[in-house]
Amino acid sequence: MNDSSRYYFSMKHMDYIYTIDNNITLNATIGDINGTGIAQIMIPQELFLMLGLISLVENILVVVAIIKNRNLHSPMYYFICCLAVSDMLVSVSNVVETLFMLLTEHGLLLVTAKMLQHLDNVIDIMICSSVVSSLSFLCTIAADRYITIFYALRYHSIMTTQRAVAIIAVVWLTSITSSSLFIVYHTDNAVIACLVTFFGLTLVFTAVLYLHMFILAHVHSRRIMALHKSRRQATSMKGAITLTILLGVFVICWGPFFLHLILILTCPTNPYCKCYFSHFNLFLILIICNSLIDPLIYAYRSQELRKTLKEIIFCSWFFAM
């Protein structure tokens, strides 16, 4: 199993599984042995494993820090915690996949086509759940910041802990259910169209909120400063700016992947599109980098979270000595 088999795990719609005599199964991918003549850009599996482990540790630290610090027990940080869990799904799926491939390559693990298919389904559901939940929680955080800025006096009655928990439960349930359906019907182009549409609608929804948020926030800031409540406004806007950075990084890291999906629907046989497909492994690296960068953004933008992370790291280092 070589690096191109990563297509088998991560992109069902790019797979072509050929069964030959004696039930020998060969994994083939577009741009590999399917006659496109364009070689895939190969990336060492060790790099995937290293990035996956680093991002996994980072996101675990974020989740532990939010749970540990009572000052971070607020709806926005609950949503950020869920966003970290979404990133963990990408990290875990990447680590499991890479370890599986390395063990198989070195002859330490024997697999059957059925076992491969089951693992493929689990990893695909995890990745799909990650992208759907990440987009959903980014929208949720945007809405939370919007309420904080424009309905400050009613915020605690609108966004209660019970409602935040209900929203989190609905998002996870919807993400897992939709991801499972996507994998079951992976051969239908409608699945790819749904993912691309969801991505586009999420960006439009968030952009509309931001446009309204930043335009009116300038006017509101003057009124609030006159009422000596500039601190609350500054805190709310800081949260909105943090979300802007998170969304920007998400678009940069996931954008090439979604463009990949769009090209699969529009021009799967075009030579230029095939050339773009050959960079798919780079798109996977970008996706993993998103999971790795997000915790750094949380820590950089939140002094309270940064303080708690330092305490956890120093305590771990002290007990390890």
PDB file of C-alpha atoms in Angstrom:
ATOM      1  CA  MET A   1       0.000   0.000   0.000  1.00  0.00           C
ATOM      2  CA  ASN A   2       1.644   3.290  -1.071  1.00  0.00           C
ATOM      3  CA  ASP A   3       0.853   6.927  -0.384  1.00  0.00           C
ATOM      4  CA  SER A   4      -1.711   6.985  -3.170  1.00  0.00           C
ATOM      5  CA  SER A   5      -3.854   4.624  -1.091  1.00  0.00           C
ATOM      6  CA  ARG A   6      -4.615   7.672   1.069  1.00  0.00           C
ATOM      7  CA  TYR A   7      -7.232   8.350  -1.609  1.00  0.00           C
ATOM      8  CA  TYR A   8      -8.865   5.053  -0.682  1.00  0.00           C
ATOM      9  CA  PHE A   9      -9.225   6.126   2.935  1.00  0.00           C
ATOM     10  CA  SER A  10     -10.110   9.762   2.521  1.00  0.00           C
ATOM     11  CA  MET A  11     -11.842  10.219  -0.816  1.00  0.00           C
ATOM     12  CA  LYS A  12     -14.348   7.524  -1.792  1.00  0.00           C
ATOM     13  CA  HIS A  13     -15.404   9.392  -4.915  1.00  0.00           C
ATOM     14  CA  MET A  14     -11.776   9.271  -6.148  1.00  0.00           C
ATOM     15  CA  ASP A  15     -11.495   5.504  -5.668  1.00  0.00           C
ATOM     16  CA  TYR A  16     -11.615   2.747  -8.201  1.00  0.00           C
ATOM     17  CA  ILE A  17     -11.208  -0.697  -6.642  1.00  0.00           C
ATOM     18  CA  TYR A  18     -10.406  -3.429  -9.117  1.00  0.00           C
ATOM     19  CA  THR A  19     -10.889  -7.041  -8.099  1.00  0.00           C
ATOM     20  CA  ILE A  20      -8.784  -9.533 -10.056  1.00  0.00           C
ATOM     21  CA  ASP A  21      -8.398 -13.328  -9.970  1.00  0.00           C
ATOM     22  CA  ASN A  22      -8.143 -14.983  -6.547  1.00  0.00           C
ATOM     23  CA  ASN A  23      -9.894 -11.987  -4.899  1.00  0.00           C
ATOM     24  CA  ILE A  24      -6.769  -9.791  -5.111  1.00  0.00           C
ATOM     25  CA  THR A  25      -7.821  -6.177  -4.621  1.00  0.00           C
ATOM     26  CA  LEU A  26      -5.858  -3.280  -6.050  1.00  0.00           C
ATOM     27  CA  ASN A  27      -6.483   0.304  -4.983  1.00  0.00           C
ATOM     28  CA  ALA A  28      -6.321   2.760  -7.848  1.00  0.00           C
ATOM     29  CA  THR A  29      -6.807   6.463  -7.914  1.00  0.00           C
ATOM     30  CA  ILE A  30      -7.319   9.179 -10.461  1.00  0.00           C
ATOM     31  CA  GLY A  31      -3.924  10.373 -11.638  1.00  0.00           C
ATOM     32  CA  ASP A  32      -2.261   7.173 -10.395  1.00  0.00           C
ATOM     33  CA  ILE A  33      -3.037   4.064 -12.494  1.00  0.00           C
ATOM     34  CA  ASN A  34      -6.251   5.211 -14.116  1.00  0.00           C
ATOM     35  CA  GLY A  35      -4.553   6.430 -17.263  1.00  0.00           C
ATOM     36  CA  THR A  36      -4.427  10.172 -16.644  1.00  0.00           C
ATOM     37  CA  GLY A  37      -0.664  10.289 -17.032  1.00  0.00           C
ATOM     38  CA  ILE A  38      -0.330  12.762 -14.152  1.00  0.00           C
ATOM     39  CA  ALA A  39       1.537  11.489 -11.128  1.00  0.00           C
ATOM     40  CA  GLN A  40       0.285  12.295  -7.668  1.00  0.00           C
ATOM     41  CA  ILE A  41       2.460  14.510  -5.473  1.00  0.00           C
ATOM     42  CA  MET A  42       3.609  12.162  -2.748  1.00  0.00           C
ATOM     43  CA  ILE A  43       4.204  13.287   0.835  1.00  0.00           C
ATOM     44  CA  PRO A  44       5.972  11.114   3.423  1.00  0.00           C
ATOM     45  CA  GLN A  45       3.534   9.342   5.697  1.00  0.00           C
ATOM     46  CA  GLU A  46       5.747  10.251   8.648  1.00  0.00           C
ATOM     47  CA  LEU A  47       4.885  13.932   8.037  1.00  0.00           C
ATOM     48  CA  PHE A  48       1.164  13.136   8.181  1.00  0.00           C
ATOM     49  CA  LEU A  49       1.724  11.205  11.406  1.00  0.00           C
ATOM     50  CA  MET A  50       3.816  13.959  13.035  1.00  0.00           C
ATOM     51  CA  LEU A  51       1.340  16.758  12.183  1.00  0.00           C
ATOM     52  CA  GLY A  52      -1.577  14.593  13.293  1.00  0.00           C
ATOM     53  CA  LEU A  53      -0.022  13.848  16.683  1.00  0.00           C
ATOM     54  CA  ILE A  54       0.928  17.490  17.316  1.00  0.00           C
ATOM     55  CA  SER A  55      -2.558  18.778  16.448  1.00  0.00           C
ATOM     56  CA  LEU A  56      -4.143  16.024  18.551  1.00  0.00           C
ATOM     57  CA  VAL A  57      -2.110  17.006  21.634  1.00  0.00           C
ATOM     58  CA  GLU A  58      -2.822  20.712  21.086  1.00  0.00           C
ATOM     59  CA  ASN A  59      -6.566  20.244  20.852  1.00  0.00           C
ATOM     60  CA  ILE A  60      -6.655  17.920  23.852  1.00  0.00           C
ATOM     61  CA  LEU A  61      -4.899  20.651  25.857  1.00  0.00           C
ATOM     62  CA  VAL A  62      -7.507  23.216  24.733  1.00  0.00           C
ATOM     63  CA  VAL A  63     -10.396  20.957  25.771  1.00  0.00           C
ATOM     64  CA  VAL A  64      -8.780  20.199  29.166  1.00  0.00           C
ATOM     65  CA  ALA A  65      -8.052  23.900  29.761  1.00  0.00           C
ATOM     66  CA  ILE A  66     -11.659  24.922  29.071  1.00  0.00           C
ATOM     67  CA  ILE A  67     -12.977  22.174  31.355  1.00  0.00           C
ATOM     68  CA  LYS A  68     -10.478  23.054  34.117  1.00  0.00           C
ATOM     69  CA  ASN A  69     -10.947  26.843  34.218  1.00  0.00           C
ATOM     70  CA  ARG A  70     -14.367  27.923  35.487  1.00  0.00           C
ATOM     71  CA  ASN A  71     -13.818  31.392  34.037  1.00  0.00           C
ATOM     72  CA  LEU A  72     -14.020  29.752  30.604  1.00  0.00           C
ATOM     73  CA  HIS A  73     -17.376  28.119  31.335  1.00  0.00           C
ATOM     74  CA  SER A  74     -19.421  30.280  28.975  1.00  0.00           C
ATOM     75  CA  PRO A  75     -21.369  29.497  25.773  1.00  0.00           C
ATOM     76  CA  MET A  76     -18.668  30.876  23.473  1.00  0.00           C
ATOM     77  CA  TYR A  77     -15.959  28.721  25.039  1.00  0.00           C
ATOM     78  CA  TYR A  78     -18.261  25.704  25.012  1.00  0.00           C
ATOM     79  CA  PHE A  79     -18.558  26.199  21.248  1.00  0.00           C
ATOM     80  CA  ILE A  80     -14.786  26.681  20.933  1.00  0.00           C
ATOM     81  CA  CYS A  81     -14.326  23.461  22.918  1.00  0.00           C
ATOM     82  CA  CYS A  82     -16.550  21.662  20.400  1.00  0.00           C
ATOM     83  CA  LEU A  83     -14.568  23.212  17.561  1.00  0.00           C
ATOM     84  CA  ALA A  84     -11.437  21.749  19.150  1.00  0.00           C
ATOM     85  CA  VAL A  85     -13.142  18.341  19.325  1.00  0.00           C
ATOM     86  CA  SER A  86     -13.986  18.665  15.618  1.00  0.00           C
ATOM     87  CA  ASP A  87     -10.305  19.286  14.905  1.00  0.00           C
ATOM     88  CA  MET A  88      -9.461  16.262  17.046  1.00  0.00           C
ATOM     89  CA  LEU A  89     -11.567  14.091  14.746  1.00  0.00           C
ATOM     90  CA  VAL A  90      -9.350  15.078  11.824  1.00  0.00           C
ATOM     91  CA  SER A  91      -6.214  14.442  13.890  1.00  0.00           C
ATOM     92  CA  VAL A  92      -7.379  11.051  15.176  1.00  0.00           C
ATOM     93  CA  SER A  93      -8.521   9.884  11.733  1.00  0.00           C
ATOM     94  CA  ASN A  94      -5.196  10.967  10.232  1.00  0.00           C
ATOM     95  CA  VAL A  95      -3.118   9.256  12.934  1.00  0.00           C
ATOM     96  CA  VAL A  96      -5.116   6.013  12.721  1.00  0.00           C
ATOM     97  CA  GLU A  97      -4.985   6.006   8.931  1.00  0.00           C
ATOM     98  CA  THR A  98      -1.246   6.690   8.753  1.00  0.00           C
ATOM     99  CA  LEU A  99      -0.388   4.103  11.412  1.00  0.00           C
ATOM    100  CA  PHE A 100      -2.549   1.565   9.594  1.00  0.00           C
ATOM    101  CA  MET A 101      -0.736   2.267   6.326  1.00  0.00           C
ATOM    102  CA  LEU A 102       2.728   2.148   7.880  1.00  0.00           C
ATOM    103  CA  LEU A 103       2.010  -1.148   9.663  1.00  0.00           C
ATOM    104  CA  THR A 104       0.637  -2.645   6.461  1.00  0.00           C
ATOM    105  CA  GLU A 105       3.589  -1.467   4.387  1.00  0.00           C
ATOM    106  CA  HIS A 106       6.082  -3.033   6.775  1.00  0.00           C
ATOM    107  CA  GLY A 107       4.179  -6.322   6.841  1.00  0.00           C
ATOM    108  CA  LEU A 108       3.207  -5.970  10.498  1.00  0.00           C
ATOM    109  CA  LEU A 109      -0.512  -6.003   9.757  1.00  0.00           C
ATOM    110  CA  LEU A 110      -2.441  -8.152   7.318  1.00  0.00           C
ATOM    111  CA  VAL A 111      -5.760  -6.793   6.075  1.00  0.00           C
ATOM    112  CA  THR A 112      -8.619  -8.015   3.964  1.00  0.00           C
ATOM    113  CA  ALA A 113     -10.702  -5.978   1.558  1.00  0.00           C
ATOM    114  CA  LYS A 114     -13.642  -6.109   3.995  1.00  0.00           C
ATOM    115  CA  MET A 115     -11.524  -4.860   6.902  1.00  0.00           C
ATOM    116  CA  LEU A 116     -10.155  -2.103   4.681  1.00  0.00           C
ATOM    117  CA  GLN A 117     -13.664  -1.069   3.727  1.00  0.00           C
ATOM    118  CA  HIS A 118     -14.836  -0.885   7.355  1.00  0.00           C
ATOM    119  CA  LEU A 119     -11.843   1.238   8.351  1.00  0.00           C
ATOM    120  CA  ASP A 120     -12.447   3.411   5.306  1.00  0.00           C
ATOM    121  CA  ASN A 121     -16.053   4.016   6.382  1.00  0.00           C
ATOM    122  CA  VAL A 122     -15.089   4.933   9.955  1.00  0.00           C
ATOM    123  CA  ILE A 123     -12.380   7.380   8.843  1.00  0.00           C
ATOM    124  CA  ASP A 124     -14.631   8.955   6.214  1.00  0.00           C
ATOM    125  CA  ILE A 125     -17.422   9.471   8.758  1.00  0.00           C
ATOM    126  CA  MET A 126     -14.962  11.090  11.183  1.00  0.00           C
ATOM    127  CA  ILE A 127     -13.583  13.467   8.542  1.00  0.00           C
ATOM    128  CA  CYS A 128     -17.030  14.324   7.206  1.00  0.00           C
ATOM    129  CA  SER A 129     -18.360  14.879  10.727  1.00  0.00           C
ATOM    130  CA  SER A 130     -15.411  17.129  11.412  1.00  0.00           C
ATOM    131  CA  VAL A 131     -16.011  19.429   8.459  1.00  0.00           C
ATOM    132  CA  VAL A 132     -19.790  19.607   8.992  1.00  0.00           C
ATOM    133  CA  SER A 133     -19.475  20.244  12.741  1.00  0.00           C
ATOM    134  CA  SER A 134     -16.630  22.752  12.268  1.00  0.00           C
ATOM    135  CA  LEU A 135     -18.673  24.803   9.823  1.00  0.00           C
ATOM    136  CA  SER A 136     -21.713  24.565  12.093  1.00  0.00           C
ATOM    137  CA  PHE A 137     -19.833  25.695  15.200  1.00  0.00           C
ATOM    138  CA  LEU A 138     -18.174  28.545  13.308  1.00  0.00           C
ATOM    139  CA  CYS A 139     -21.677  29.736  12.390  1.00  0.00           C
ATOM    140  CA  THR A 140     -22.824  29.222  15.983  1.00  0.00           C
ATOM    141  CA  ILE A 141     -19.924  31.263  17.374  1.00  0.00           C
ATOM    142  CA  ALA A 142     -20.643  33.992  14.814  1.00  0.00           C
ATOM    143  CA  ALA A 143     -24.273  34.116  15.933  1.00  0.00           C
ATOM    144  CA  ASP A 144     -23.161  34.134  19.585  1.00  0.00           C
ATOM    145  CA  ARG A 145     -20.845  37.108  18.984  1.00  0.00           C
ATOM    146  CA  TYR A 146     -23.616  38.872  17.055  1.00  0.00           C
ATOM    147  CA  ILE A 147     -25.992  38.523  20.010  1.00  0.00           C
ATOM    148  CA  THR A 148     -23.266  39.638  22.410  1.00  0.00           C
ATOM    149  CA  ILE A 149     -22.693  42.858  20.480  1.00  0.00           C
ATOM    150  CA  PHE A 150     -26.218  43.857  19.521  1.00  0.00           C
ATOM    151  CA  TYR A 151     -28.249  42.346  22.367  1.00  0.00           C
ATOM    152  CA  ALA A 152     -25.736  42.783  25.189  1.00  0.00           C
ATOM    153  CA  LEU A 153     -28.298  43.469  27.902  1.00  0.00           C
ATOM    154  CA  ARG A 154     -30.360  40.391  26.972  1.00  0.00           C
ATOM    155  CA  TYR A 155     -27.444  38.095  26.103  1.00  0.00           C
ATOM    156  CA  HIS A 156     -27.549  35.977  29.271  1.00  0.00           C
ATOM    157  CA  SER A 157     -31.288  35.436  28.921  1.00  0.00           C
ATOM    158  CA  ILE A 158     -31.004  34.588  25.203  1.00  0.00           C
ATOM    159  CA  MET A 159     -27.879  32.398  25.259  1.00  0.00           C
ATOM    160  CA  THR A 160     -28.326  30.355  28.416  1.00  0.00           C
ATOM    161  CA  THR A 161     -26.196  27.345  29.289  1.00  0.00           C
ATOM    162  CA  GLN A 162     -29.165  25.046  28.623  1.00  0.00           C
ATOM    163  CA  ARG A 163     -29.652  26.490  25.146  1.00  0.00           C
ATOM    164  CA  ALA A 164     -25.932  26.275  24.420  1.00  0.00           C
ATOM    165  CA  VAL A 165     -25.918  22.587  25.400  1.00  0.00           C
ATOM    166  CA  ALA A 166     -29.031  21.970  23.267  1.00  0.00           C
ATOM    167  CA  ILE A 167     -27.368  23.655  20.281  1.00  0.00           C
ATOM    168  CA  ILE A 168     -24.223  21.569  20.761  1.00  0.00           C
ATOM    169  CA  ALA A 169     -26.264  18.352  20.935  1.00  0.00           C
ATOM    170  CA  VAL A 170     -28.210  19.228  17.775  1.00  0.00           C
ATOM    171  CA  VAL A 171     -25.027  20.116  15.854  1.00  0.00           C
ATOM    172  CA  TRP A 172     -23.266  16.867  16.771  1.00  0.00           C
ATOM    173  CA  LEU A 173     -26.334  14.733  16.100  1.00  0.00           C
ATOM    174  CA  THR A 174     -26.879  16.393  12.730  1.00  0.00           C
ATOM    175  CA  SER A 175     -23.199  16.149  11.799  1.00  0.00           C
ATOM    176  CA  ILE A 176     -22.878  12.454  12.612  1.00  0.00           C
ATOM    177  CA  THR A 177     -26.202  11.567  10.952  1.00  0.00           C
ATOM    178  CA  SER A 178     -25.530  13.537   7.779  1.00  0.00           C
ATOM    179  CA  SER A 179     -21.964  12.203   7.570  1.00  0.00           C
ATOM    180  CA  SER A 180     -23.198   8.625   7.863  1.00  0.00           C
ATOM    181  CA  LEU A 181     -25.711   9.244   5.075  1.00  0.00           C
ATOM    182  CA  PHE A 182     -23.016  10.867   2.938  1.00  0.00           C
ATOM    183  CA  ILE A 183     -20.827   7.785   3.275  1.00  0.00           C
ATOM    184  CA  VAL A 184     -23.685   5.389   2.525  1.00  0.00           C
ATOM    185  CA  TYR A 185     -24.522   7.295  -0.673  1.00  0.00           C
ATOM    186  CA  HIS A 186     -20.935   8.264  -1.511  1.00  0.00           C
ATOM    187  CA  THR A 187     -21.269   7.214  -5.165  1.00  0.00           C
ATOM    188  CA  ASP A 188     -23.899   9.879  -5.817  1.00  0.00           C
ATOM    189  CA  ASN A 189     -22.605  13.262  -7.001  1.00  0.00           C
ATOM    190  CA  ALA A 190     -25.432  14.831  -5.009  1.00  0.00           C
ATOM    191  CA  VAL A 191     -23.421  14.104  -1.852  1.00  0.00           C
ATOM    192  CA  ILE A 192     -20.506  16.199  -3.106  1.00  0.00           C
ATOM    193  CA  ALA A 193     -22.929  18.897  -4.230  1.00  0.00           C
ATOM    194  CA  CYS A 194     -24.486  18.972  -0.742  1.00  0.00           C
ATOM    195  CA  LEU A 195     -21.095  19.387   0.942  1.00  0.00           C
ATOM    196  CA  VAL A 196     -20.059  22.179  -1.428  1.00  0.00           C
ATOM    197  CA  THR A 197     -23.432  23.917  -1.015  1.00  0.00           C
ATOM    198  CA  PHE A 198     -23.228  23.675   2.770  1.00  0.00           C
ATOM    199  CA  PHE A 199     -19.726  25.170   2.679  1.00  0.00           C
ATOM    200  CA  GLY A 200     -20.943  28.056   0.495  1.00  0.00           C
ATOM    201  CA  LEU A 201     -24.043  28.752   2.596  1.00  0.00           C
ATOM    202  CA  THR A 202     -21.932  28.773   5.765  1.00  0.00           C
ATOM    203  CA  LEU A 203     -19.582  31.375   4.311  1.00  0.00           C
ATOM    204  CA  VAL A 204     -22.489  33.537   3.106  1.00  0.00           C
ATOM    205  CA  PHE A 205     -24.270  33.326   6.478  1.00  0.00           C
ATOM    206  CA  THR A 206     -21.123  34.245   8.398  1.00  0.00           C
ATOM    207  CA  ALA A 207     -20.206  37.015   5.953  1.00  0.00           C
ATOM    208  CA  VAL A 208     -23.664  38.610   6.310  1.00  0.00           C
ATOM    209  CA  LEU A 209     -23.385  38.543  10.109  1.00  0.00           C
ATOM    210  CA  TYR A 210     -19.916  40.029   9.985  1.00  0.00           C
ATOM    211  CA  LEU A 211     -20.912  42.752   7.556  1.00  0.00           C
ATOM    212  CA  HIS A 212     -23.745  43.816   9.834  1.00  0.00           C
ATOM    213  CA  MET A 213     -21.608  43.311  12.937  1.00  0.00           C
ATOM    214  CA  PHE A 214     -18.634  45.419  11.942  1.00  0.00           C
ATOM    215  CA  ILE A 215     -20.621  48.187  10.263  1.00  0.00           C
ATOM    216  CA  LEU A 216     -22.984  48.753  13.166  1.00  0.00           C
ATOM    217  CA  ALA A 217     -20.369  48.050  15.831  1.00  0.00           C
ATOM    218  CA  HIS A 218     -18.591  51.249  14.825  1.00  0.00           C
ATOM    219  CA  VAL A 219     -21.775  53.249  15.477  1.00  0.00           C
ATOM    220  CA  HIS A 220     -22.583  51.348  18.667  1.00  0.00           C
ATOM    221  CA  SER A 221     -19.075  51.802  20.034  1.00  0.00           C
ATOM    222  CA  ARG A 222     -19.531  55.558  20.197  1.00  0.00           C
ATOM    223  CA  ARG A 223     -22.833  55.235  22.064  1.00  0.00           C
ATOM    224  CA  ILE A 224     -21.485  52.616  24.436  1.00  0.00           C
ATOM    225  CA  MET A 225     -18.357  54.646  25.176  1.00  0.00           C
ATOM    226  CA  ALA A 226     -20.631  57.538  26.074  1.00  0.00           C
ATOM    227  CA  LEU A 227     -22.326  55.219  28.583  1.00  0.00           C
ATOM    228  CA  HIS A 228     -18.946  54.077  29.963  1.00  0.00           C
ATOM    229  CA  LYS A 229     -19.363  50.488  28.752  1.00  0.00           C
ATOM    230  CA  SER A 230     -16.465  50.406  26.350  1.00  0.00           C
ATOM    231  CA  ARG A 231     -14.928  47.389  28.122  1.00  0.00           C
ATOM    232  CA  ARG A 232     -17.875  45.142  27.301  1.00  0.00           C
ATOM    233  CA  GLN A 233     -17.839  46.329  23.679  1.00  0.00           C
ATOM    234  CA  ALA A 234     -14.079  45.738  23.391  1.00  0.00           C
ATOM    235  CA  THR A 235     -14.438  42.203  24.764  1.00  0.00           C
ATOM    236  CA  SER A 236     -17.260  41.369  22.355  1.00  0.00           C
ATOM    237  CA  MET A 237     -15.382  42.752  19.368  1.00  0.00           C
ATOM    238  CA  LYS A 238     -12.266  40.828  20.406  1.00  0.00           C
ATOM    239  CA  GLY A 239     -14.321  37.628  20.253  1.00  0.00           C
ATOM    240  CA  ALA A 240     -15.643  38.605  16.829  1.00  0.00           C
ATOM    241  CA  ILE A 241     -12.117  39.298  15.553  1.00  0.00           C
ATOM    242  CA  THR A 242     -10.947  35.935  16.905  1.00  0.00           C
ATOM    243  CA  LEU A 243     -13.728  34.233  14.984  1.00  0.00           C
ATOM    244  CA  THR A 244     -12.761  36.174  11.856  1.00  0.00           C
ATOM    245  CA  ILE A 245      -9.235  34.780  12.124  1.00  0.00           C
ATOM    246  CA  LEU A 246     -10.561  31.244  12.713  1.00  0.00           C
ATOM    247  CA  LEU A 247     -12.875  31.471   9.720  1.00  0.00           C
ATOM    248  CA  GLY A 248     -10.114  32.893   7.523  1.00  0.00           C
ATOM    249  CA  VAL A 249      -7.756  30.053   8.441  1.00  0.00           C
ATOM    250  CA  PHE A 250     -10.552  27.522   7.848  1.00  0.00           C
ATOM    251  CA  VAL A 251     -11.247  28.879   4.350  1.00  0.00           C
ATOM    252  CA  ILE A 252      -7.531  28.916   3.459  1.00  0.00           C
ATOM    253  CA  CYS A 253      -6.966  25.360   4.706  1.00  0.00           C
ATOM    254  CA  TRP A 254     -10.211  23.751   3.499  1.00  0.00           C
ATOM    255  CA  GLY A 255     -10.770  25.917   0.396  1.00  0.00           C
ATOM    256  CA  PRO A 256      -8.504  23.881  -1.941  1.00  0.00           C
ATOM    257  CA  PHE A 257     -10.270  20.685  -0.851  1.00  0.00           C
ATOM    258  CA  PHE A 258     -13.713  22.130  -1.645  1.00  0.00           C
ATOM    259  CA  LEU A 259     -12.436  23.479  -4.967  1.00  0.00           C
ATOM    260  CA  HIS A 260     -11.255  19.920  -5.580  1.00  0.00           C
ATOM    261  CA  LEU A 261     -14.826  18.697  -4.997  1.00  0.00           C
ATOM    262  CA  ILE A 262     -16.256  21.375  -7.307  1.00  0.00           C
ATOM    263  CA  LEU A 263     -13.855  20.371 -10.106  1.00  0.00           C
ATOM    264  CA  ILE A 264     -14.835  16.719  -9.668  1.00  0.00           C
ATOM    265  CA  LEU A 265     -18.427  17.750 -10.419  1.00  0.00           C
ATOM    266  CA  THR A 266     -17.679  20.173 -13.251  1.00  0.00           C
ATOM    267  CA  CYS A 267     -14.600  18.946 -15.121  1.00  0.00           C
ATOM    268  CA  PRO A 268     -13.391  15.521 -13.973  1.00  0.00           C
ATOM    269  CA  THR A 269     -11.674  14.748 -17.292  1.00  0.00           C
ATOM    270  CA  ASN A 270     -10.229  18.163 -18.103  1.00  0.00           C
ATOM    271  CA  PRO A 271      -6.377  18.070 -18.223  1.00  0.00           C
ATOM    272  CA  TYR A 272      -6.089  21.207 -16.079  1.00  0.00           C
ATOM    273  CA  CYS A 273      -8.473  19.748 -13.498  1.00  0.00           C
ATOM    274  CA  LYS A 274      -6.495  16.506 -13.478  1.00  0.00           C
ATOM    275  CA  CYS A 275      -3.365  18.518 -12.819  1.00  0.00           C
ATOM    276  CA  TYR A 276      -5.134  20.116  -9.847  1.00  0.00           C
ATOM    277  CA  PHE A 277      -6.208  16.668  -8.616  1.00  0.00           C
ATOM    278  CA  SER A 278      -2.544  15.611  -8.503  1.00  0.00           C
ATOM    279  CA  HIS A 279      -2.000  18.023  -5.585  1.00  0.00           C
ATOM    280  CA  PHE A 280      -4.583  16.286  -3.401  1.00  0.00           C
ATOM    281  CA  ASN A 281      -2.053  15.180  -0.770  1.00  0.00           C
ATOM    282  CA  LEU A 282      -1.086  18.818  -0.284  1.00  0.00           C
ATOM    283  CA  PHE A 283      -4.753  19.619   0.362  1.00  0.00           C
ATOM    284  CA  LEU A 284      -4.778  16.943   3.073  1.00  0.00           C
ATOM    285  CA  ILE A 285      -1.732  18.557   4.683  1.00  0.00           C
ATOM    286  CA  LEU A 286      -3.546  21.914   4.692  1.00  0.00           C
ATOM    287  CA  ILE A 287      -6.580  20.331   6.382  1.00  0.00           C
ATOM    288  CA  ILE A 288      -4.385  18.857   9.115  1.00  0.00           C
ATOM    289  CA  CYS A 289      -2.627  22.219   9.483  1.00  0.00           C
ATOM    290  CA  ASN A 290      -6.023  23.815  10.187  1.00  0.00           C
ATOM    291  CA  SER A 291      -6.416  21.507  13.183  1.00  0.00           C
ATOM    292  CA  LEU A 292      -2.905  22.400  14.254  1.00  0.00           C
ATOM    293  CA  ILE A 293      -3.261  26.195  13.874  1.00  0.00           C
ATOM    294  CA  ASP A 294      -6.657  26.639  15.580  1.00  0.00           C
ATOM    295  CA  PRO A 295      -5.390  25.939  19.148  1.00  0.00           C
ATOM    296  CA  LEU A 296      -2.600  28.485  18.620  1.00  0.00           C
ATOM    297  CA  ILE A 297      -5.223  31.075  17.666  1.00  0.00           C
ATOM    298  CA  TYR A 298      -7.293  30.296  20.775  1.00  0.00           C
ATOM    299  CA  ALA A 299      -4.240  30.700  22.996  1.00  0.00           C
ATOM    300  CA  TYR A 300      -3.026  33.851  21.264  1.00  0.00           C
ATOM    301  CA  ARG A 301      -6.387  35.611  21.402  1.00  0.00           C
ATOM    302  CA  SER A 302      -7.465  34.575  24.916  1.00  0.00           C
ATOM    303  CA  GLN A 303      -5.284  35.563  27.854  1.00  0.00           C
ATOM    304  CA  GLU A 304      -7.345  33.429  30.260  1.00  0.00           C
ATOM    305  CA  LEU A 305      -7.027  30.338  28.063  1.00  0.00           C
ATOM    306  CA  ARG A 306      -3.325  30.993  27.519  1.00  0.00           C
ATOM    307  CA  LYS A 307      -2.781  31.241  31.278  1.00  0.00           C
ATOM    308  CA  THR A 308      -4.579  27.930  31.895  1.00  0.00           C
ATOM    309  CA  LEU A 309      -2.640  26.178  29.126  1.00  0.00           C
ATOM    310  CA  LYS A 310       0.642  27.331  30.668  1.00  0.00           C
ATOM    311  CA  GLU A 311      -0.437  25.954  34.040  1.00  0.00           C
ATOM    312  CA  ILE A 312      -1.350  22.582  32.539  1.00  0.00           C
ATOM    313  CA  ILE A 313       1.910  22.337  30.573  1.00  0.00           C
ATOM    314  CA  PHE A 314       4.077  23.367  33.517  1.00  0.00           C
ATOM    315  CA  CYS A 315       2.282  20.957  35.858  1.00  0.00           C
ATOM    316  CA  SER A 316       2.709  18.108  33.378  1.00  0.00           C
ATOM    317  CA  TRP A 317       6.398  18.960  32.972  1.00  0.00           C
ATOM    318  CA  PHE A 318       6.896  19.160  36.769  1.00  0.00           C
ATOM    319  CA  PHE A 319       5.303  15.755  37.455  1.00  0.00           C
ATOM    320  CA  ALA A 320       7.204  14.211  34.555  1.00  0.00           C
ATOM    321  CA  MET A 321      10.563  15.129  36.159  1.00  0.00           C
TER     322      MET A 321
END
